[in-house]
Coordinates of C-alpha atoms in Angstrom, one line a residue:
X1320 CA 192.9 -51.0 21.3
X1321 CA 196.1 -52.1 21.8
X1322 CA 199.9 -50.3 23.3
X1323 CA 200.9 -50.5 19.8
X1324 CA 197.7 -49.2 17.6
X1325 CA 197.0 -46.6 19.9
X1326 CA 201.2 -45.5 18.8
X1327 CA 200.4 -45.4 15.4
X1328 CA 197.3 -44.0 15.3
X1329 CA 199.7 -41.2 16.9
X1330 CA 201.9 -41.1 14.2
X1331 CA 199.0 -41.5 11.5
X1332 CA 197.7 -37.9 12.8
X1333 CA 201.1 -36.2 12.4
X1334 CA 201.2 -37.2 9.3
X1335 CA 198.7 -34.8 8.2
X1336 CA 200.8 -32.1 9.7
X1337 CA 204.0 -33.4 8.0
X1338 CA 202.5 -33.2 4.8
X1339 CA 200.2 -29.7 5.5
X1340 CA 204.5 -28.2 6.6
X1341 CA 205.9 -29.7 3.4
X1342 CA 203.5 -27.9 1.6
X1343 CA 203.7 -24.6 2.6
X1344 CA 207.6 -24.8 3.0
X1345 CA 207.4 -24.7 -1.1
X1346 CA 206.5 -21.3 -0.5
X1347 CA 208.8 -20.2 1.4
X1348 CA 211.4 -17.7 -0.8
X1349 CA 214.7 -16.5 0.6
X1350 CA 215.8 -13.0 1.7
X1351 CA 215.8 -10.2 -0.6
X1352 CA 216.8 -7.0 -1.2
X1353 CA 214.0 -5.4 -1.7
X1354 CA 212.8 -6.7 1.6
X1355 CA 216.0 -5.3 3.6
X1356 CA 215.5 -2.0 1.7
X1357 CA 212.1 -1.7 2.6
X1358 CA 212.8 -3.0 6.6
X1359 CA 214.9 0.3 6.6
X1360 CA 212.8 2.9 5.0
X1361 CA 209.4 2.3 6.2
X1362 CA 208.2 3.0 9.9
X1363 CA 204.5 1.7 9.4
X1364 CA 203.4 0.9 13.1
X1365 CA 200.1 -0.8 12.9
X1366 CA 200.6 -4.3 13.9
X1367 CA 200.1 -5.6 16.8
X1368 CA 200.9 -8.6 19.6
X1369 CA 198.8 -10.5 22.1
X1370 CA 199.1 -13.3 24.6
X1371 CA 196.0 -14.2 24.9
X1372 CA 194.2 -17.3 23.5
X1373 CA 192.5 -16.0 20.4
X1374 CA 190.2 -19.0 20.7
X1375 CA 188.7 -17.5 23.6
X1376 CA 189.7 -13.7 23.5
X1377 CA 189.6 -11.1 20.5
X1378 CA 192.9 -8.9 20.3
X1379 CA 191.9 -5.5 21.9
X1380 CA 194.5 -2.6 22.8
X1381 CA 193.6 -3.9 26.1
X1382 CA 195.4 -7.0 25.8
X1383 CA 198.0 -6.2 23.5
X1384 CA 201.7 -6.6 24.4
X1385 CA 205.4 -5.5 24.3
X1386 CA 206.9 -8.5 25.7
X1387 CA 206.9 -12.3 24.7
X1388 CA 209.0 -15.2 26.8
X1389 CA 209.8 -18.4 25.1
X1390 CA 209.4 -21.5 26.3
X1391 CA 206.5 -20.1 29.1
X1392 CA 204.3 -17.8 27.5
X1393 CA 201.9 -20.3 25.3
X1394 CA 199.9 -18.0 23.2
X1395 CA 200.9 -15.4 20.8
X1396 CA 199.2 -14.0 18.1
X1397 CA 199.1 -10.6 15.6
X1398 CA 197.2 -8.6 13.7
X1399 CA 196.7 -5.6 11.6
X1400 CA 194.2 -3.5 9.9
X1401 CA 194.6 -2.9 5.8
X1402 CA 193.7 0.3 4.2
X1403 CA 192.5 -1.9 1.5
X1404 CA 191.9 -5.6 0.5
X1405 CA 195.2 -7.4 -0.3
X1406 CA 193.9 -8.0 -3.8
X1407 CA 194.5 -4.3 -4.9
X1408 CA 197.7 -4.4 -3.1
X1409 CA 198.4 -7.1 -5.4
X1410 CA 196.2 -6.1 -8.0
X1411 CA 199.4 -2.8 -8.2
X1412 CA 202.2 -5.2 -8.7
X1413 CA 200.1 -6.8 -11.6
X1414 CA 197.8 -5.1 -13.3
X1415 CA 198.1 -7.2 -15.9
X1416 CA 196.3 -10.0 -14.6
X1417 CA 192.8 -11.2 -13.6
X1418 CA 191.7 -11.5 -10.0
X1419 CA 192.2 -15.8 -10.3
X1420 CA 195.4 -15.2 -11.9
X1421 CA 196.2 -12.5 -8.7
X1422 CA 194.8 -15.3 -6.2
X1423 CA 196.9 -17.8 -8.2
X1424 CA 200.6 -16.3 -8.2
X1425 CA 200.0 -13.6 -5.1
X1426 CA 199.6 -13.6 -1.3
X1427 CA 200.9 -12.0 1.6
X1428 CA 204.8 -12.0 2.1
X1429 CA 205.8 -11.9 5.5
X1430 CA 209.3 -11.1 7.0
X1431 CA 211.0 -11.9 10.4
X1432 CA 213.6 -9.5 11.8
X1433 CA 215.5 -10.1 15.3
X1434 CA 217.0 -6.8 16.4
X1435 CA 216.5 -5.1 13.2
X1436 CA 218.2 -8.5 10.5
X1437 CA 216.0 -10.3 8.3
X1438 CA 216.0 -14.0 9.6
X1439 CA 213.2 -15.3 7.4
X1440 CA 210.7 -14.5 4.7
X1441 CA 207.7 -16.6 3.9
X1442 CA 205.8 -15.8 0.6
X1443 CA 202.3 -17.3 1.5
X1444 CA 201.4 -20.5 -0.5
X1445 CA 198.3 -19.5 -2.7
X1446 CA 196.6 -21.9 -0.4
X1447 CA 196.6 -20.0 3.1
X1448 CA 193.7 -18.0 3.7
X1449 CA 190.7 -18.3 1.7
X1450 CA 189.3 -16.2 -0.8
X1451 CA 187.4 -13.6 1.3
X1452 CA 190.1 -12.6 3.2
X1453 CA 192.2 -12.1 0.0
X1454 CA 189.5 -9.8 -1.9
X1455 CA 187.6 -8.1 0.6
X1456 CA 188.8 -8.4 4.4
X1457 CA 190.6 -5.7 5.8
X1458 CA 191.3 -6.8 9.4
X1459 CA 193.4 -9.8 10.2
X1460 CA 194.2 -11.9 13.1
X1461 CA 197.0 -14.3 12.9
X1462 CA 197.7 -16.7 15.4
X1463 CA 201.2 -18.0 15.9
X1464 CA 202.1 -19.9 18.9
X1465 CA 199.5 -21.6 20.5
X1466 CA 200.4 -25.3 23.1
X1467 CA 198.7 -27.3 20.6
X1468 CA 198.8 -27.8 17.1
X1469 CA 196.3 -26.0 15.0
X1470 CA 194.8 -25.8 11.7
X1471 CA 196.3 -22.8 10.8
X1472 CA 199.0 -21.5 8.3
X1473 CA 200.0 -18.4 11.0
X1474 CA 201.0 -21.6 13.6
X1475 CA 203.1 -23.5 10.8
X1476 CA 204.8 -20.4 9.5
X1477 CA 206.6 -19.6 13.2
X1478 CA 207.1 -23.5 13.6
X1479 CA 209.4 -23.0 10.1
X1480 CA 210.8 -19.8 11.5
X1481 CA 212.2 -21.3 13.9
X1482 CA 212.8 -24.7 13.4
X1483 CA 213.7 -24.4 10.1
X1484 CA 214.4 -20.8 9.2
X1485 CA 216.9 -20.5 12.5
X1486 CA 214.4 -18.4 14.6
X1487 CA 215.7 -20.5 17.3
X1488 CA 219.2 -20.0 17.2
X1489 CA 219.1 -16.4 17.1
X1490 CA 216.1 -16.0 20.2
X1491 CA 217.0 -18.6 22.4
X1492 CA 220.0 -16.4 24.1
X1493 CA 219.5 -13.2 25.8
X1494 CA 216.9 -10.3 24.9
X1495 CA 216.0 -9.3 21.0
X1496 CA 213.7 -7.4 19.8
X1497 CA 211.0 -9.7 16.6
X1498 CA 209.5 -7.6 14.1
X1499 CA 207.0 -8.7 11.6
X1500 CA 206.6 -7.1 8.3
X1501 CA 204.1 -8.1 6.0
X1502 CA 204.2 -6.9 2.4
X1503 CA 202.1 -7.9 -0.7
X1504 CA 203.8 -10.3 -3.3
X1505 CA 203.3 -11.7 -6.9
X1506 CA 205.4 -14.3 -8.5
X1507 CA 205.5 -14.5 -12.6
X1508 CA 208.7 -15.1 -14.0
X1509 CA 209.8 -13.3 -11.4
X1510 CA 209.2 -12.0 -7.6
X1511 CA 207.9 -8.9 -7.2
X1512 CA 207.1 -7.3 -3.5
X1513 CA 205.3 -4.4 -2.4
X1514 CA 205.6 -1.9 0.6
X1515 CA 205.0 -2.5 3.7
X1516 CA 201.3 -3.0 4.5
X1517 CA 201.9 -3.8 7.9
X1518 CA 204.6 -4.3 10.5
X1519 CA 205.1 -4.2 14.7
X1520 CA 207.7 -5.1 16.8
X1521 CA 207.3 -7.1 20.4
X1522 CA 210.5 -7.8 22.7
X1523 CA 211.4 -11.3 23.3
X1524 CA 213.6 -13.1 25.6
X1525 CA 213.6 -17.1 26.7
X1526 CA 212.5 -18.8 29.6
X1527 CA 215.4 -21.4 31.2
X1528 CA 215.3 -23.9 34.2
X1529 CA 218.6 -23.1 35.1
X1530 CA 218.7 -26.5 37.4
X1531 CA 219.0 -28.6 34.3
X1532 CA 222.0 -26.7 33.0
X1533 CA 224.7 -28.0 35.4
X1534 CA 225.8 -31.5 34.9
X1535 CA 223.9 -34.3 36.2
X1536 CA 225.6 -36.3 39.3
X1537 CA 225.5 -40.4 38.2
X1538 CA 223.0 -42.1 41.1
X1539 CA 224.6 -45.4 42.6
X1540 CA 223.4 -49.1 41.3
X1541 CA 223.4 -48.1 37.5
X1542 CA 224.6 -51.7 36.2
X1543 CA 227.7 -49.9 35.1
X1544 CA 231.1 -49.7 36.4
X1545 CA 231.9 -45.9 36.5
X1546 CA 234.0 -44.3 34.1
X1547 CA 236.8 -42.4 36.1
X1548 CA 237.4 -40.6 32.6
X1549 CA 236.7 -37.0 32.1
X1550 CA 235.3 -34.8 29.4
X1551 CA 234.9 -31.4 28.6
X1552 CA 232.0 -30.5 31.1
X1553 CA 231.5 -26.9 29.3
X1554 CA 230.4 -28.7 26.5
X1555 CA 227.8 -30.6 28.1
X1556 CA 226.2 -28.0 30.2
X1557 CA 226.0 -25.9 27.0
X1558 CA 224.0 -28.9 25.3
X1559 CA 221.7 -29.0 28.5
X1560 CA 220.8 -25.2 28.2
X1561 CA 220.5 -25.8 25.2
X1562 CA 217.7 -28.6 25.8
X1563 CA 216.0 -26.5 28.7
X1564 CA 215.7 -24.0 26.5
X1565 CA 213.9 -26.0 23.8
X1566 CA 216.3 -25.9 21.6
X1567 CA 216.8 -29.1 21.3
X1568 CA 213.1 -30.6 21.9
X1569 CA 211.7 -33.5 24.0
X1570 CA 214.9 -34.8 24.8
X1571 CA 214.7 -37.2 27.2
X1572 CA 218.0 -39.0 27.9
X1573 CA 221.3 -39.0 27.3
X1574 CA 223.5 -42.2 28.0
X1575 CA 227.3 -42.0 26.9
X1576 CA 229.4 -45.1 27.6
X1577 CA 233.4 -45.3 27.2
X1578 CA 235.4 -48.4 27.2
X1579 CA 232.6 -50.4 28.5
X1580 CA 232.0 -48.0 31.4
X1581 CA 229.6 -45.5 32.3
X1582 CA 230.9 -41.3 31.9
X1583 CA 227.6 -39.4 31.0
X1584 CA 224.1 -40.6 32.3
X1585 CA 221.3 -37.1 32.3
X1586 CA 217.4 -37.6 31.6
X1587 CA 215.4 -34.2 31.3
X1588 CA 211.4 -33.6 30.4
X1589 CA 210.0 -35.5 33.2
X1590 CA 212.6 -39.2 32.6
X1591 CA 214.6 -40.6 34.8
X1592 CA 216.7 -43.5 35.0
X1593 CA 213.8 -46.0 35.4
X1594 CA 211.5 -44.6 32.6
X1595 CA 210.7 -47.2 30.0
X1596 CA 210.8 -45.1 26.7
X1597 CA 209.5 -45.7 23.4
X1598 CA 211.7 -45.3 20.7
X1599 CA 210.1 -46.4 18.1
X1600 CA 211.8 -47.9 15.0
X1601 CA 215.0 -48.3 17.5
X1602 CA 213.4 -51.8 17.9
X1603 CA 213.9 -52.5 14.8
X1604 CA 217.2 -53.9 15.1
X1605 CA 216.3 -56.2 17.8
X1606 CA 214.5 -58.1 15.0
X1607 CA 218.1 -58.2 13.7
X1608 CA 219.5 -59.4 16.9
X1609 CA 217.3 -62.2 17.3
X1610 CA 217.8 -63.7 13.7
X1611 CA 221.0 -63.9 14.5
X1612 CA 221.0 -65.7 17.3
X1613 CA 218.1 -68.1 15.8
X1614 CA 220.6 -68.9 12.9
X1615 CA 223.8 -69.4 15.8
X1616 CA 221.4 -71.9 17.4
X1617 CA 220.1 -73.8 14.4
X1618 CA 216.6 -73.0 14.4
X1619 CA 217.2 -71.1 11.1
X1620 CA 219.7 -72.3 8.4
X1621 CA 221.1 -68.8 7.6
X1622 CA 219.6 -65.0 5.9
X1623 CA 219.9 -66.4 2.4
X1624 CA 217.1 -68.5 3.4
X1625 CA 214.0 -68.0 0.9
X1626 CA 210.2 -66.0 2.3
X1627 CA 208.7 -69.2 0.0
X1628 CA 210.4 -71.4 2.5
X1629 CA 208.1 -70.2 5.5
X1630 CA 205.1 -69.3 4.0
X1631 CA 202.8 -70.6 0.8
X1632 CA 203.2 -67.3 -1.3
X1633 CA 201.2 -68.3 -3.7
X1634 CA 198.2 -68.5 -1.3
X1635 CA 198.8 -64.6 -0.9
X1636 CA 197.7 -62.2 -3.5
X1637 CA 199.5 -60.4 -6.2
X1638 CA 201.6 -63.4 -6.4
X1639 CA 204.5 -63.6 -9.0
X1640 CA 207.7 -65.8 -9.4
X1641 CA 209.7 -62.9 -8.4
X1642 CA 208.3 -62.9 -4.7
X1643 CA 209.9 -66.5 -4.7
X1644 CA 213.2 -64.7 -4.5
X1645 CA 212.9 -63.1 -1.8
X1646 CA 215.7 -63.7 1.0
X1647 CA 215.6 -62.5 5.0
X1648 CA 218.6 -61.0 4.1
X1649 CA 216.7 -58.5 1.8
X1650 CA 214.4 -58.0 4.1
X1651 CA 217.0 -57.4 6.8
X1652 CA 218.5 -54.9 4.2
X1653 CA 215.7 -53.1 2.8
X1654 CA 215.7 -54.5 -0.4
X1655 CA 212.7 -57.1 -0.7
X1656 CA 211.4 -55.4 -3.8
X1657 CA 208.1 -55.5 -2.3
X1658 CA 205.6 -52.6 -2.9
X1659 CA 206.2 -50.5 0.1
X1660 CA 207.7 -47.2 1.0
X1661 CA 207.4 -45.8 4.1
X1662 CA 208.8 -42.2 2.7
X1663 CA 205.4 -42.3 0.3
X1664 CA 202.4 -42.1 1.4
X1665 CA 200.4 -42.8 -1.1
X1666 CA 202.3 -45.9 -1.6
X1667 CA 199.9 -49.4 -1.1
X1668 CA 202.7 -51.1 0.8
X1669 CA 202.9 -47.7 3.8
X1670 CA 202.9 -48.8 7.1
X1671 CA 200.1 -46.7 8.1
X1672 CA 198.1 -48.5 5.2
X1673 CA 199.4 -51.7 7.7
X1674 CA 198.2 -50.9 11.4
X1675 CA 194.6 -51.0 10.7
X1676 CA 194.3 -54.1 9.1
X1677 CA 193.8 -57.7 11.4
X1678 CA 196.9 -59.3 10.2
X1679 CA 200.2 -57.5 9.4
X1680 CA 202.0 -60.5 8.0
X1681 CA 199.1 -60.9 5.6
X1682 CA 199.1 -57.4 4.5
X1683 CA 202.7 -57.2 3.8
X1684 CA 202.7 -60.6 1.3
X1685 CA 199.6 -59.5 -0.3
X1686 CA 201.8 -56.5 -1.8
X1687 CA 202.6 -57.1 -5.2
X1688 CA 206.2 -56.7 -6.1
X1689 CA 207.4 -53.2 -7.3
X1690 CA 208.9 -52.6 -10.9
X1691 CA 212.4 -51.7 -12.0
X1692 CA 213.8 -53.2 -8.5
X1693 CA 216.5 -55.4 -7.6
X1694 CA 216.1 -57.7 -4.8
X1695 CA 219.2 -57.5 -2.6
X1696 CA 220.2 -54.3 -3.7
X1697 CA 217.4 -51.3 -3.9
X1698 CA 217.2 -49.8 -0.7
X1699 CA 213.6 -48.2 0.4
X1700 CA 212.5 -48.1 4.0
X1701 CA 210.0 -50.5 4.4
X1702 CA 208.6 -51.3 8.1
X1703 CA 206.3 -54.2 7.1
X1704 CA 209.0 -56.1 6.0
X1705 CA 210.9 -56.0 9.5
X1706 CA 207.1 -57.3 10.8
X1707 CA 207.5 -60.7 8.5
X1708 CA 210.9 -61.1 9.7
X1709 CA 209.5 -61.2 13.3
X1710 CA 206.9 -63.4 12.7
X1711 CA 209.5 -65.6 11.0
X1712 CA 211.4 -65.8 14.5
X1713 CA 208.5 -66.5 16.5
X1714 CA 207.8 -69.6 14.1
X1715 CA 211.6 -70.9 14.3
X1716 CA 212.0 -70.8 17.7
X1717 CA 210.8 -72.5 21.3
X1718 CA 208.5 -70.7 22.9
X1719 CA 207.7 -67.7 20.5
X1720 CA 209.8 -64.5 19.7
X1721 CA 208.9 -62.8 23.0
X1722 CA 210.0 -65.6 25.5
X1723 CA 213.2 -66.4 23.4
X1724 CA 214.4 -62.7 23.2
X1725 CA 213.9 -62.5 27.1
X1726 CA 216.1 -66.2 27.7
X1727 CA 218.5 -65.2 24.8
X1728 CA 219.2 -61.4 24.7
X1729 CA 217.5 -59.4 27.8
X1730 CA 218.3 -61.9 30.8
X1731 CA 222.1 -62.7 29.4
X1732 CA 222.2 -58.5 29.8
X1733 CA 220.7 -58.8 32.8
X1734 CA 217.6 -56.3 31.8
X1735 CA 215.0 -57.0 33.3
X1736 CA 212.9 -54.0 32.8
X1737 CA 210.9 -53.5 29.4
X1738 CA 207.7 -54.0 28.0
X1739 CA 206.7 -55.3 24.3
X1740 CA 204.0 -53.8 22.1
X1741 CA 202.1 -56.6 19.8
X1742 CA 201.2 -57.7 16.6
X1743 CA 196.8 -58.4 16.0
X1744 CA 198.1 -61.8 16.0
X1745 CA 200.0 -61.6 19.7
X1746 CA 203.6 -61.6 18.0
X1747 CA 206.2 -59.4 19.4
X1748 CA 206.1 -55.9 17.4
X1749 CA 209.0 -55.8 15.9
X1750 CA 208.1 -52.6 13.4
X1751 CA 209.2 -51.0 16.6
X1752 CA 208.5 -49.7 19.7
X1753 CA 209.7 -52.3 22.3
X1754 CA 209.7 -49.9 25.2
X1755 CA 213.2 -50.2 27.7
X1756 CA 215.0 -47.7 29.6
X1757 CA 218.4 -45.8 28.4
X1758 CA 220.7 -47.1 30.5
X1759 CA 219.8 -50.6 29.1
X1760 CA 219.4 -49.3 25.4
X1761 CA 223.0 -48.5 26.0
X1762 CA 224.0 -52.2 27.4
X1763 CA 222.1 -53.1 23.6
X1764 CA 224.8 -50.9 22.0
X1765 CA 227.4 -52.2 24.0
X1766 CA 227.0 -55.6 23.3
X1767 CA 228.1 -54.6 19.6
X1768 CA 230.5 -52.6 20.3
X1769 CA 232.1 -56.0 21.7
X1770 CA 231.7 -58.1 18.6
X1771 CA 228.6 -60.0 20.3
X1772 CA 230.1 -60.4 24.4
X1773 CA 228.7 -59.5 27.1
X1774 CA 230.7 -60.0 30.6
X1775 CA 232.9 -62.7 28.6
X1776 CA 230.1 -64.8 27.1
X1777 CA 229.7 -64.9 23.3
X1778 CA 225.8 -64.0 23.3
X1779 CA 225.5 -62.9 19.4
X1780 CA 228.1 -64.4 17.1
X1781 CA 231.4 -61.8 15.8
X1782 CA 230.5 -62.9 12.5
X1783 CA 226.6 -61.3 12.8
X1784 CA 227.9 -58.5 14.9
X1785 CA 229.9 -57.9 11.7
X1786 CA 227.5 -58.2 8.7
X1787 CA 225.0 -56.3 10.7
X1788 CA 226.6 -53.0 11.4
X1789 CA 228.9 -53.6 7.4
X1790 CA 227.5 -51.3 4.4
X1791 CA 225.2 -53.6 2.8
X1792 CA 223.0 -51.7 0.6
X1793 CA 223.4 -47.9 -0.4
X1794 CA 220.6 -45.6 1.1
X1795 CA 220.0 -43.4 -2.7
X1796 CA 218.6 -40.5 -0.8
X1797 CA 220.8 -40.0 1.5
X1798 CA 224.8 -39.9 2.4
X1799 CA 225.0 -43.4 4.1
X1800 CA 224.4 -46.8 4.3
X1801 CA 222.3 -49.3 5.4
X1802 CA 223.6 -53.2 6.8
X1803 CA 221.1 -55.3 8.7
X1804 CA 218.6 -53.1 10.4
X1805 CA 221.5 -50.6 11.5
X1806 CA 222.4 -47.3 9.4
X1807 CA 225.5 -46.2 8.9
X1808 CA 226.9 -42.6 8.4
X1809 CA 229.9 -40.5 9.5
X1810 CA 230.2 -38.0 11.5
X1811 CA 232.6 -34.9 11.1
X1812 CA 234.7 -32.9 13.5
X1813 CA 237.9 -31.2 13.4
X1814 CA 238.6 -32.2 10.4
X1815 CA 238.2 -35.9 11.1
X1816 CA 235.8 -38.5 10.2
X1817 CA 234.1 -40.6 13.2
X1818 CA 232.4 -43.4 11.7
X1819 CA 229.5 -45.1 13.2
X1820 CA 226.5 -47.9 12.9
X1821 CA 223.8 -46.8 14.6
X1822 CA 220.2 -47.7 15.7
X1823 CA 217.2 -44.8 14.6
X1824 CA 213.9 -44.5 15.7
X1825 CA 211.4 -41.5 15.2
X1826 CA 211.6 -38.6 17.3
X1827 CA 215.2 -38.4 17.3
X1828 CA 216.0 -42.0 19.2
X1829 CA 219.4 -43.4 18.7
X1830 CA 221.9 -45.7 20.2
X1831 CA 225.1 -45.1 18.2
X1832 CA 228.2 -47.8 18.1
X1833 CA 231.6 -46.1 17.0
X1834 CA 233.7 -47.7 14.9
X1835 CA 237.5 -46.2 15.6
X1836 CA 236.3 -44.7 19.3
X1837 CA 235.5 -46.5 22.2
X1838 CA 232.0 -45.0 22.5
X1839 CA 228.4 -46.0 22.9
X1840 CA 226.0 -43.0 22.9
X1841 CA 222.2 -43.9 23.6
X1842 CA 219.5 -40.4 23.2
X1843 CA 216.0 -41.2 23.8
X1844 CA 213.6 -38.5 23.0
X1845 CA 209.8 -37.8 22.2
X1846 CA 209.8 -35.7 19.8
X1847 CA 207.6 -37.6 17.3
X1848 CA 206.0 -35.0 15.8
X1849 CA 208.6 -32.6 15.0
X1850 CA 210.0 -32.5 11.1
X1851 CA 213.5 -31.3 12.8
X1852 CA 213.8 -34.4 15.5
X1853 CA 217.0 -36.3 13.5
X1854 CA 218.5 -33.0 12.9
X1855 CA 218.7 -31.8 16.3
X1856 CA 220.3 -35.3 17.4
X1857 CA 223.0 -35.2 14.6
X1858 CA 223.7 -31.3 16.0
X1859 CA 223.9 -32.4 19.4
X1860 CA 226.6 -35.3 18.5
X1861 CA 228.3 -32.9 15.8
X1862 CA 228.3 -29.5 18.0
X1863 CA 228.3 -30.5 21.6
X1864 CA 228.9 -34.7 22.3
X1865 CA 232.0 -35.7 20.4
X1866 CA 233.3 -32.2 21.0
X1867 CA 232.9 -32.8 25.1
X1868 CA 234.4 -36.4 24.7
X1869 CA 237.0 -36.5 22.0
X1870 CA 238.8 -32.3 23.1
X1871 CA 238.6 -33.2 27.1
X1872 CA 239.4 -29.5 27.6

């Protein structure tokens, strides 16, 4: 199996787990009232913590505990006894209704408190727990933190505490005390909570490499002329306690260039300067790139060139005149109005519907068009469309897409250090995942960032440069926009607007160009599996990045 399969099979199995969180994050409810009251008034004391590894170890008073670190202790679980089945505790708040309808509309509700405050309340989706435990268990074990991921609602409710309900935030500084109350609920027309069944309180406080905090002296023979610039260092070592503490996760570099010089170079979890890192759908662009020079050269006319004029469509299935207008330039854009959607799974034209078949290029011109969209102009993320356009350069030019990319793009930047992933048919990937490290990722942004030069030679046209980071198509879901391969979006701060074209990749992998500020920003990270990886990137350039470079003091 190959570099690239073995990536996606990857990303196939988180997809269960994205789809399992999205689930249960319907049934998550706000804070209320009642709940506060109730955190107040009731001193129940019956549930209890434990480090242990439940897999292995029962819960005993012998192995219970007071104390939890973050970030070093890996296992942490609770439980409690009930004086009676959760049904009846249900059953009280609606006596109206039949056991089903009970198991339907009611569950447990359970409530996180640091130092007393309600940070976040779950109300159980119907679906977590089965049936038994509902009507006639009275002892339960939950397990909550555990180093791997596990089939178990107790493990994704703390992951949405704190990545999503700002658990986090409020636990990654200092010492708190986490209490856990857990009440019975029923949800008609409206929510209605009972007392507290159960409820316990451990003491928490997080672990911290304090050598990654301080700022990261630049090594010698970087490529880059040093930056004699400054910034506000306070800033930056905040962000790097911030990513020792977790906070931000599976960060792994962080590459900041100004005026075409080097100011901020740090790798953390293991990276260093020579790590080749994945990023993913960064590589994307590169397809971008390399069309652009293929079309400077000759070797293709220009994007408004036809898909009918490279391959026989009407040897593929699904075939309809409509596929015959189909331009690289809507394929560069997103907007092919081909059957595929990477956001929907269930859609034919997925890419995970892609990777297992033999051939990729035949996959994605099998797809029948979709219905109701305009070529040129929808917008829907749609990986195996980027694949065609690869397979499109390694037709057009000499010596294949791989060979032409290292004569045309890497050697002209002078890197020499990366590694491909493949196509079944031996093509360069080009859904992403050409492997580089960040310091070169950041000569990639740079070379935009001068309309196309690199050390005074014109290597990518000003006129691509241009149309590739300009708004072409409108992203519908979403506050931005979309141009050839790169997204677009604007940043805020003090009041001003920072706008920027910018390379993405899953896991929270960007190299950012700025428009009106003379700054490249590369962060490679491996955080693949985590629903909050973008988020934490666009806080770490919001909160702690610009802030360091744009207020020096």
């Amino acid at each position: 199996m190959n570099i690239s399969i073995k990536n996606q099979m990857t990303f196939m199995n988180s997809n269960y787990y994205l789809v399992l969180l999205a689930c249960l994050i319907i049934s998550c409810k706000g804070r209320t009232q009642s709940t506060a009251k109730n955190s107040q008034t009731n001193e129940i004391e019956n549930l209890h913590f434990s480090k242990v590894d439940f897999k292995k170890n029962k819960p005993t008073p012998n192995n219970y505990s007071n104390s939890f670190t973050l970030n070093k202790d890996k296992f942490l679980s609770i439980d409690f006894t009930l004086e009676k089945p959760l049904i009846e505790s249900i059953k009280s708040l609606a006596p109206h209704l039949s056991q089903d309808q009970l198991l339907n509309k009611g569950n447990f509700q359970f409530s996180f408190l640091v130092d007393g405050e309600v940070i976040y309340v779950e109300n159980l989706n119907k679906g977590a727990g089965t049936i038994d435990s509902k009507t006639t268990q009275l002892k339960h074990l939950v397990p909550l933190v555990y180093p791997t991921q596990i089939d178990f609602w107790g493990w994704f409710m703390w992951l949405k505490f704190m990545k999503l309900g700002g658990g986090q935030d409020v636990l990654l500084e200092g010492n708190h005390s986490l209490s856990i109350e857990v009440r019975p609920y029923v949800k008609e027309d409206t929510l209605k909570i009972g007392e507290i069944l159960a409820k316990g309180t451990i003491n928490t406080q997080a672990f911290i490499d304090k050598s990654l905090v301080p700022i990261q002296k630049i090594q010698p023979d970087s490529g880059w002329e040093l930056s004699n610039d400054t910034y506000n260092s306070t800033k930056i070592e905040a962000l790097n306690r911030k990513i020792a503490q977790g906070r931000f996760e599976d960060i792994n570099g962080i590459v900041v260039i100004k005026d075409n010089k080097l100011l901020i170079e740090e790798y953390f979890n293991g990276e260093n300067r020579n790590s080749l890192h994945d990023p993913r759908s960064v590589g994307k662009t590169i397809a971008s790139t390399m069309m652009g020079i293929a079309i400077q050269e000759g070797f293709i006319k220009n994007e408004n060139v036809l898909l009918k004029d490279f391959y026989d469509l009407k040897s593929f299935d699904n075939y309809s005149p409509k596929k015959d207008a189909i331009t690289l330039k809507s394929l560069l854009t997103m907007s092919s109005g081909l059957l595929g959607d990477d956001a929907d799974y269930s859609n034919p034209g997925n890419e995970e519907n892609m990777y297992p078949t033999k051939n990729w290029v035949k996959f994605t011109l099998d797809l029948p068009m979709q219905q109701g969209r305009t070529i040129g102009e929808d917008y829907i993320y749609f990986t195996a469309g980027v694949v065609v356009l690869g397979d499109i350069i390694h037709q057009s030019v000499p010596s294949g897409l791989v060979s032409y990319a290292d004569k045309k793009l890497f050697n002209p930047l002078g890197i020499t250090e990366y590694k491909w992933q493949y196509t079944p048919q031996k093509v360069g990937n080009t859904a992403g995942g050409i492997q580089l490290r960040a310091i070169d990722f950041a000569k990639y942004g740079q070379l935009y960032k001068n309309n196309g030069k690199w050390n005074g030679k014109q290597i990518l046209s000003k006129q691509w440069v241009k149309k590739s980071l300009a708004k072409q198509v409108k992203r519908p879901t979403e506050n931005g926009h979309y141009g050839y391969l790169f997204w677009n979006k604007v940043y805020k701060y003090n009041d001003k607007e920072y706008e920027v074209s910018y390379c993405s990749g899953r896991g929270g992998n960007k190299i950012f160009i700025f428009k009106n500020i003379p700054f490249v920003i590369v962060i490679t990270a491996s955080a693949y599996n985590s629903p909050s990886a973008h988020t934490n990137v666009d806080k770490m350039i919001s909160e702690y990045i610009l802030p360091a470079i744009i207020d020096k003091d």
